[in-house]
Amino acid sequence: MTMTLSSSDRSRDLSQPLERLGPDESLKASSDQLRGSIAQGLLDRLTGAVSPDDTKLMKFHGIYQQDDRDLRDERRRQKLEPAYQFMARVRLPGGVCTPAQWLKMDELARAYGQETLRLTTRQTFQFHWLLKHDLKATIQGLHEVLLDTISACGDDARGVMCSVNPHLSALHAEVYALSKQASDYAIPRMRAYHEIWYGQERVASSEPEEPFYGSTYMPRKFKIGFAIPPVNDIDVYAQDLGFIAIADETGLQGFNVAIGGGLGRTDQAPATYPRLADVIGFVKPDDVLAVCNAVMAVQRDYGDRKERSHARFKYTIDDRGLDWIKAEIERRLGFELDAARAYDFVSNGDAIGWRTGDDGRHHLTLFIENGRIANLPGRALMDGFRDIAKIHDGTFRLTPNQNLTIAQISDEKRPEIERLLEKHGLCGLNRQSALRLNSMACVALPTCSLAMAESERYLPSLLTRIEMLLDRHHLTSEPITIRMSGCPNGCSRPYIAEIGLSGRAPGKYNLYLGGGFHGQRLNRMYLENVGEEAILAALDTTLGHYARERLEAEPFGDFVIRAGYVKEVKTGKDFNN
Amino acid sequence: MSDTEHRGSGLNETQWQQLKTLTASLNPAQTTWVSGFFAGLDYAARADLLPENGTAVTSPISDPANVPSTRTLTVLYGTETGNSAALATTLTKQAEACGLRVTMHDMAAYKYRQLKNEQDLVVIASTYGEGDPPQSAAGFFEFIEGHKAPKLPDLRFAVLALGDSTYEYYCEAGKRLDRRLEELGAHRLKPRVDCDVDYDEPAAAWIADILTSLDSRRTQTGAAITPVHPAPSAQTDTPVFDKRNPFAATIIENIVLTGRGSSKETRHVELSLEDSGLTYEPGDALGFMPGNDPASIEAVLAALDLTPSALVKIKGEPTPLGEALRSYLEITTLTPRFLDHWAGISDADALVRLTQPDHADERASFIRSHHIIDVIRHFPVNKIDAETFVTGLRPLQPRLYSIASSLAVSPDEAHLTVATVRYDLHGELRQGVASGHLATRAELDGQLLVYIQKNPHFRLPADDVPIIMIGAGTGIAPYRAFMQEREARGSSGQSWLFFGERNFRTDFLYQTEWQSLIKDEILTRMDVAFSRDRNTDGGGKVYVQHRLKERSRDLFAWLEEGAHLYVCGDAARLAPDVHLALAAIVAEEGGLGAAAAEDYLQRLQRDRRYQRDVY
Ligand code: SRM
Ligand SMILES: Cc1cc2nc3c(=O)[nH]c(=O)nc-3n(C[C@H](O)[C@H](O)[C@H](O)COP(=O)(O)OP(=O)(O)OC[C@H]3O[C@@H](n4cnc5c(N)ncnc54)[C@H](O)[C@@H]3O)c2cc1C
Ligand SMILES: Cc1cc2nc3c(=O)[nH]c(=O)nc-3n(C[C@H](O)[C@H](O)[C@H](O)COP(=O)(O)O)c2cc1C
Ligand code: SF4
């Protein structure tokens, strides 16, 4: 669908009666503020699933119904329903987690989550493999350590991101605090969550339950993140609403505001495309929450509610024009944004390894391959981090690249933590090629219902083969970003990697080249729907060429454009050309 | 038995040795039985010598010289799976043929008050559970064992007890009747005979014996005895397949129902009955004649150093040992008979000790924890010949499986739900003969020897009557047949299914089928209990009886509205636990005392509204 709406065209937004909008809008509106029949569905012992409508509502509760896709066909023949199970995504602003919280995650994962945890690309934990009858216990367990899963999914403000290593400076601490406030501010107020999962009584009230969201919430997910230059670890340009911290010697001055990032797309549907956010101005720290409110309100009121594939903020902006949107935001704010300030990003990766902060405490960032925490052969990640959490007196940080920072380690504890890492086989985690350290894969099979190809289970072995090429071309220690997604939704943010892969079918991927090393540029499709051999051949050629002819400090993503392998992508709409 | 030192006339040395071995291993009761057995054989053999058309037979009717006996004979049987009924029928027919005035009754339908008028009473009854009679005979037993039972000074009686010697209470129901009739003053015509699962010969001998003593003419004339098993009726062209003449059914589906990661394996097997002429009703079972596992056969042959080609007698026919072990003899589960046999042959102290009457408990637990192979390995016998070994074995028995399909939905097919029996004994994996056969030796398009086992005590009521079906594990099988039948018939009656297993995720047998039956409102309600799932209410393990109690009010309301109640599955735990739960529900909801609640259930049973198929 290629269309540009005039700014006065309200035919597809909230102003329309429900019958004129997409079915999900009616579902939300008639859900009794997200209660639906979830509570009854949990009691149905004949199925491990909930009703199709409730699966949609449960996303707002941070819970996704899935099934073990490896078993789907087999179970059908066995006259068993699919192996239904649930994924629960914790709301963890900025990825900060206390040792006590870690221990609870660990305990719950062992009890109900098949002894594994998943660190996500948006800095939080996911439990997979939860059975319906264990959901309440899991959510209540989280509650014990003041965590929940509210709006970790759904048409609402998702988990708010914040650059890691806040304790390297007071600046980070300040920005993290704001990200938490933004999270608390933007989160739905629904009582359904408390009633269903904690068993609280329904209290009658004449006040509307959701002063901001109303009964139809957002048209689609809405993502907020805070980046602290020079690190763009959160990929601020992929956020619907991004804040780029601007500071000088005197401290935090405010933020550049970036709007309209989003990566999801659909193959063979040129009207869908990834888009990087535009920086539209600068605001003071005190105005951050007001900006959240105004930007979200514009998207709430003007976002497309007829067609979900066109409902993200990025399309609202492109349909109505950036200037119009900016003006509407300013109108709601009641003031104009200042001109954007200068800033510099150097990479979107993590600073792997030990760092010492200005408070004298130590921070260890460990590479966790694809964010998977489990007791792997020779690498007892579950056991190791549990033991560390038991003695650690700082915090844990989940990074936007699915890695883990053990933060604020005191001098006394450092040797003990090193010993525990050694004991559980975790010393070698960071001893990887620079490519692998800058790699990410989304979850995909067997849990993700949208996956078309393997991702998390496949990337490690593909990397091993690419590493042979790197070795041949002496590029083993060259940081190159590579990201794989099992479908075009792009959960590992593959379209802003120097090498991107998105799944098309089992064993088949699109290969993208030319993303910006610090997240500033989308890549472009180089090969479509190809298998491993074609991918390796293409990489062999381009990497070999890069090794021979790259300029001083020239990233691989820049080189493939200069060398003419792909044409630079300048805007989202240009991605499919 | 007194020691016989000299070889009996006409016996060769081997036979004489075998007889001596056998004799040494017999306890007094067995000795009595064996003597009866030989007597019967002798009788049957002499009868067989008579010409086919029986010129020597003096028909009681055609020969006016024969004054028919004035006494009446009543044949009474208590049966669950039909064996006793079949024997009773045979006996009745033969008695009729002898001109006796005979009537036959199922204990289930017998008018108890008639008992005091009986003159000659012959009883055939099998045993279930903990020495219990077949369910349908429970009322008769209560009557005769209760204080309302009449004195029976004029009655002459004989009891044939059917059972299975691997059970602790062997033939107990028959023993109880035998004892009780004597207590009531009746005269025993012939000693009771206890029959193991291979009851053909001893039962035939007993029948012959009974008829001989009842019909004095026959002893005088040596009149013919019709074979115990009548030949297939001559009128029909197609052979009638039954237990003795099973049909080779083609396997058209054999899948594992339990999901990956399950703690058990339960299979769904579909068989084609095409061209067999076999039909069945929902509630019936399928008999399946398995073959032994080649590995078990190998192990036995190796342990005894015997070759598969050695010849042994099977039903009188010389048969290669390998074939005999594969298709005709039970070679895994240990039986008292084999234990005695082997104790005699091996003379091993440990075994001999177990055969003594004061070691019954030890013996029972030994039998439970050892297979035949364990015994022959641990108590080796030098140079045993095939025939001697085989004498200790009992014939391989068919296994019964509730049919899980309805002909109305799957014409010419029978579906089974089979739990594979696997367990570890002395560090070795053991597998049930029949379920193992189905799990590992039953490929698609292969064939299985089957017959239909009628089960008149497990039947759907009229279409508009509500039903409550309670089952655990493979106990769900007949309910699949029930629901298929009701769906096909468009029955209006409501239906409620209670199902229990271990884990929801892997063990919810036929889950998607129940789900669509519920969705289509053919199955009205369903409640499930998964004992090994975490109990989210924080209590202990949840079984079906707990779900029954949770639904106590509705359940009682259904019963009051005339619902029929079914229980299928495990006999040892499920059936009694469910019964207790039902009694508690009836007491609670009906405001009845314990005794009245029990009466309520018994009334249901008598009205055939509470039927069980448990094993
Ligand atoms: C776990 C995670 C990937 C990972 O390996 O870490 C993930 C996993 C899933 N994403 Fe995502 N997304 C994750 C980050 C992202 C990102 C990256 C980001 O936000 O920085 C994107 C691209 C940015 C964006 O939103 O455009 C992303 C774009 C999507 C989309 C496409 C949205 C669109 O606008 O088209 C979907 C599909 C949808 O929403 O319809 C999706 C849907 C999903 C679902 C829930 C599939 C579903 O809807 O049934 C995946 C669950 C798989 C599983 O089994 O766990 N996920 N997803 C990330 C969790 C983040 C978090 O903690 O909240
Ligand atoms: C009316 C009726 C209906 C039936 N319906 C079904 C049905 O629908 N589905 C079904 O699966 N079965 C059903 N059964 C049971 C079935 O007939 C068989 O008994 C069962 O399959 C086992 O037979 P098998 O030959 O595999 O095992 P066998 O070789 O007969 O071995 C069973 C024996 O193994 C021994 N044993 C078992 N477990 C252990 C252990 N853990 N340790 C030591 N010894 C052990 C016991 O001695 C047991 O008696 C039914 C039975 C009856 C009477
Ligand atoms: C579930 C079940 C339980 C049994 N329990 C006993 C028992 O306790 N004692 C016994 O001697 N025989 C027991 N038997 C063996 C039966 O009595 C035997 O198979 C008999 O031949 C059945 O006769 P019927 O078909 O007339 O019921 C049991 C058989 C089954 C299937
Ligand atoms: S990118 Fe696709 S396959 Fe991967 S987690 Fe996201 S939705 Fe699933």
PDB file of N, CA and C in Angstrom, chain B residues 206-235:
ATOM      1  N   TRP B 206     -12.860 -82.280  33.886  1.00  0.00           N
ATOM      2  CA  TRP B 206     -13.806 -82.080  34.991  1.00  0.00           C
ATOM      3  C   TRP B 206     -15.244 -82.255  34.498  1.00  0.00           C
ATOM      4  N   ILE B 207     -15.507 -81.669  33.345  1.00  0.00           N
ATOM      5  CA  ILE B 207     -16.855 -81.776  32.788  1.00  0.00           C
ATOM      6  C   ILE B 207     -17.202 -83.247  32.567  1.00  0.00           C
ATOM      7  N   ALA B 208     -16.243 -83.935  31.991  1.00  0.00           N
ATOM      8  CA  ALA B 208     -16.462 -85.354  31.736  1.00  0.00           C
ATOM      9  C   ALA B 208     -16.742 -86.088  33.045  1.00  0.00           C
ATOM     10  N   ASP B 209     -15.961 -85.754  34.019  1.00  0.00           N
ATOM     11  CA  ASP B 209     -16.069 -86.379  35.325  1.00  0.00           C
ATOM     12  C   ASP B 209     -17.449 -86.127  35.924  1.00  0.00           C
ATOM     13  N   ILE B 210     -17.886 -84.884  35.853  1.00  0.00           N
ATOM     14  CA  ILE B 210     -19.187 -84.517  36.407  1.00  0.00           C
ATOM     15  C   ILE B 210     -20.299 -85.287  35.689  1.00  0.00           C
ATOM     16  N   LEU B 211     -20.209 -85.235  34.362  1.00  0.00           N
ATOM     17  CA  LEU B 211     -21.276 -85.881  33.605  1.00  0.00           C
ATOM     18  C   LEU B 211     -21.318 -87.370  33.901  1.00  0.00           C
ATOM     19  N   THR B 212     -20.164 -87.941  34.057  1.00  0.00           N
ATOM     20  CA  THR B 212     -20.090 -89.361  34.369  1.00  0.00           C
ATOM     21  C   THR B 212     -20.830 -89.664  35.662  1.00  0.00           C
ATOM     22  N   SER B 213     -20.574 -88.828  36.631  1.00  0.00           N
ATOM     23  CA  SER B 213     -21.184 -89.156  37.916  1.00  0.00           C
ATOM     24  C   SER B 213     -22.676 -88.838  37.934  1.00  0.00           C
ATOM     25  N   LEU B 214     -23.103 -87.911  37.077  1.00  0.00           N
ATOM     26  CA  LEU B 214     -24.525 -87.571  37.053  1.00  0.00           C
ATOM     27  C   LEU B 214     -25.322 -88.554  36.211  1.00  0.00           C
ATOM     28  N   ASP B 215     -24.681 -89.018  35.174  1.00  0.00           N
ATOM     29  CA  ASP B 215     -25.394 -89.831  34.214  1.00  0.00           C
ATOM     30  C   ASP B 215     -24.871 -91.250  34.290  1.00  0.00           C
ATOM     31  N   SER B 216     -25.497 -92.028  35.141  1.00  0.00           N
ATOM     32  CA  SER B 216     -24.986 -93.369  35.424  1.00  0.00           C
ATOM     33  C   SER B 216     -24.961 -94.226  34.165  1.00  0.00           C
ATOM     34  N   ARG B 217     -25.902 -93.963  33.244  1.00  0.00           N
ATOM     35  CA  ARG B 217     -25.967 -94.773  32.028  1.00  0.00           C
ATOM     36  C   ARG B 217     -24.661 -94.732  31.277  1.00  0.00           C
ATOM     37  N   ARG B 218     -24.063 -93.504  31.301  1.00  0.00           N
ATOM     38  CA  ARG B 218     -22.873 -93.338  30.484  1.00  0.00           C
ATOM     39  C   ARG B 218     -21.728 -94.190  31.008  1.00  0.00           C
ATOM     40  N   THR B 219     -21.640 -94.273  32.299  1.00  0.00           N
ATOM     41  CA  THR B 219     -20.567 -95.103  32.833  1.00  0.00           C
ATOM     42  C   THR B 219     -20.773 -96.548  32.419  1.00  0.00           C
ATOM     43  N   GLN B 220     -22.066 -96.899  32.364  1.00  0.00           N
ATOM     44  CA  GLN B 220     -22.323 -98.271  31.956  1.00  0.00           C
ATOM     45  C   GLN B 220     -22.018 -98.481  30.480  1.00  0.00           C
ATOM     46  N   THR B 221     -22.485 -97.568  29.667  1.00  0.00           N
ATOM     47  CA  THR B 221     -22.369 -97.796  28.232  1.00  0.00           C
ATOM     48  C   THR B 221     -21.113 -97.199  27.633  1.00  0.00           C
ATOM     49  N   GLY B 222     -20.458 -96.328  28.398  1.00  0.00           N
ATOM     50  CA  GLY B 222     -19.312 -95.631  27.818  1.00  0.00           C
ATOM     51  C   GLY B 222     -19.758 -94.747  26.681  1.00  0.00           C
ATOM     52  N   ALA B 223     -20.868 -94.081  26.910  1.00  0.00           N
ATOM     53  CA  ALA B 223     -21.438 -93.257  25.845  1.00  0.00           C
ATOM     54  C   ALA B 223     -20.522 -92.113  25.428  1.00  0.00           C
ATOM     55  N   ALA B 224     -20.817 -91.649  24.245  1.00  0.00           N
ATOM     56  CA  ALA B 224     -19.944 -90.632  23.655  1.00  0.00           C
ATOM     57  C   ALA B 224     -19.991 -89.327  24.431  1.00  0.00           C
ATOM     58  N   ILE B 225     -18.913 -88.671  24.375  1.00  0.00           N
ATOM     59  CA  ILE B 225     -18.883 -87.334  24.920  1.00  0.00           C
ATOM     60  C   ILE B 225     -18.558 -86.410  23.762  1.00  0.00           C
ATOM     61  N   THR B 226     -19.347 -85.429  23.607  1.00  0.00           N
ATOM     62  CA  THR B 226     -19.052 -84.513  22.507  1.00  0.00           C
ATOM     63  C   THR B 226     -17.819 -83.701  22.871  1.00  0.00           C
ATOM     64  N   PRO B 227     -17.069 -83.333  21.859  1.00  0.00           N
ATOM     65  CA  PRO B 227     -15.862 -82.568  22.161  1.00  0.00           C
ATOM     66  C   PRO B 227     -16.233 -81.286  22.920  1.00  0.00           C
ATOM     67  N   VAL B 228     -15.351 -80.893  23.787  1.00  0.00           N
ATOM     68  CA  VAL B 228     -15.619 -79.715  24.582  1.00  0.00           C
ATOM     69  C   VAL B 228     -15.839 -78.506  23.683  1.00  0.00           C
ATOM     70  N   HIS B 229     -15.033 -78.448  22.627  1.00  0.00           N
ATOM     71  CA  HIS B 229     -15.176 -77.307  21.732  1.00  0.00           C
ATOM     72  C   HIS B 229     -15.808 -77.755  20.440  1.00  0.00           C
ATOM     73  N   PRO B 230     -17.059 -77.387  20.264  1.00  0.00           N
ATOM     74  CA  PRO B 230     -17.726 -77.824  19.062  1.00  0.00           C
ATOM     75  C   PRO B 230     -17.017 -77.264  17.830  1.00  0.00           C
ATOM     76  N   ALA B 231     -16.980 -78.047  16.772  1.00  0.00           N
ATOM     77  CA  ALA B 231     -16.341 -77.584  15.545  1.00  0.00           C
ATOM     78  C   ALA B 231     -17.162 -76.433  14.993  1.00  0.00           C
ATOM     79  N   PRO B 232     -16.520 -75.556  14.235  1.00  0.00           N
ATOM     80  CA  PRO B 232     -17.260 -74.437  13.653  1.00  0.00           C
ATOM     81  C   PRO B 232     -18.486 -74.951  12.913  1.00  0.00           C
ATOM     82  N   SER B 233     -19.541 -74.228  13.095  1.00  0.00           N
ATOM     83  CA  SER B 233     -20.808 -74.650  12.513  1.00  0.00           C
ATOM     84  C   SER B 233     -20.697 -74.900  11.023  1.00  0.00           C
ATOM     85  N   ALA B 234     -21.277 -75.974  10.592  1.00  0.00           N
ATOM     86  CA  ALA B 234     -21.101 -76.395   9.211  1.00  0.00           C
ATOM     87  C   ALA B 234     -21.908 -75.583   8.224  1.00  0.00           C
ATOM     88  N   GLN B 235     -22.932 -74.881   8.746  1.00  0.00           N
ATOM     89  CA  GLN B 235     -23.790 -74.141   7.826  1.00  0.00           C
ATOM     90  C   GLN B 235     -23.078 -72.953   7.181  1.00  0.00           C
TER      91      GLN B 235
END
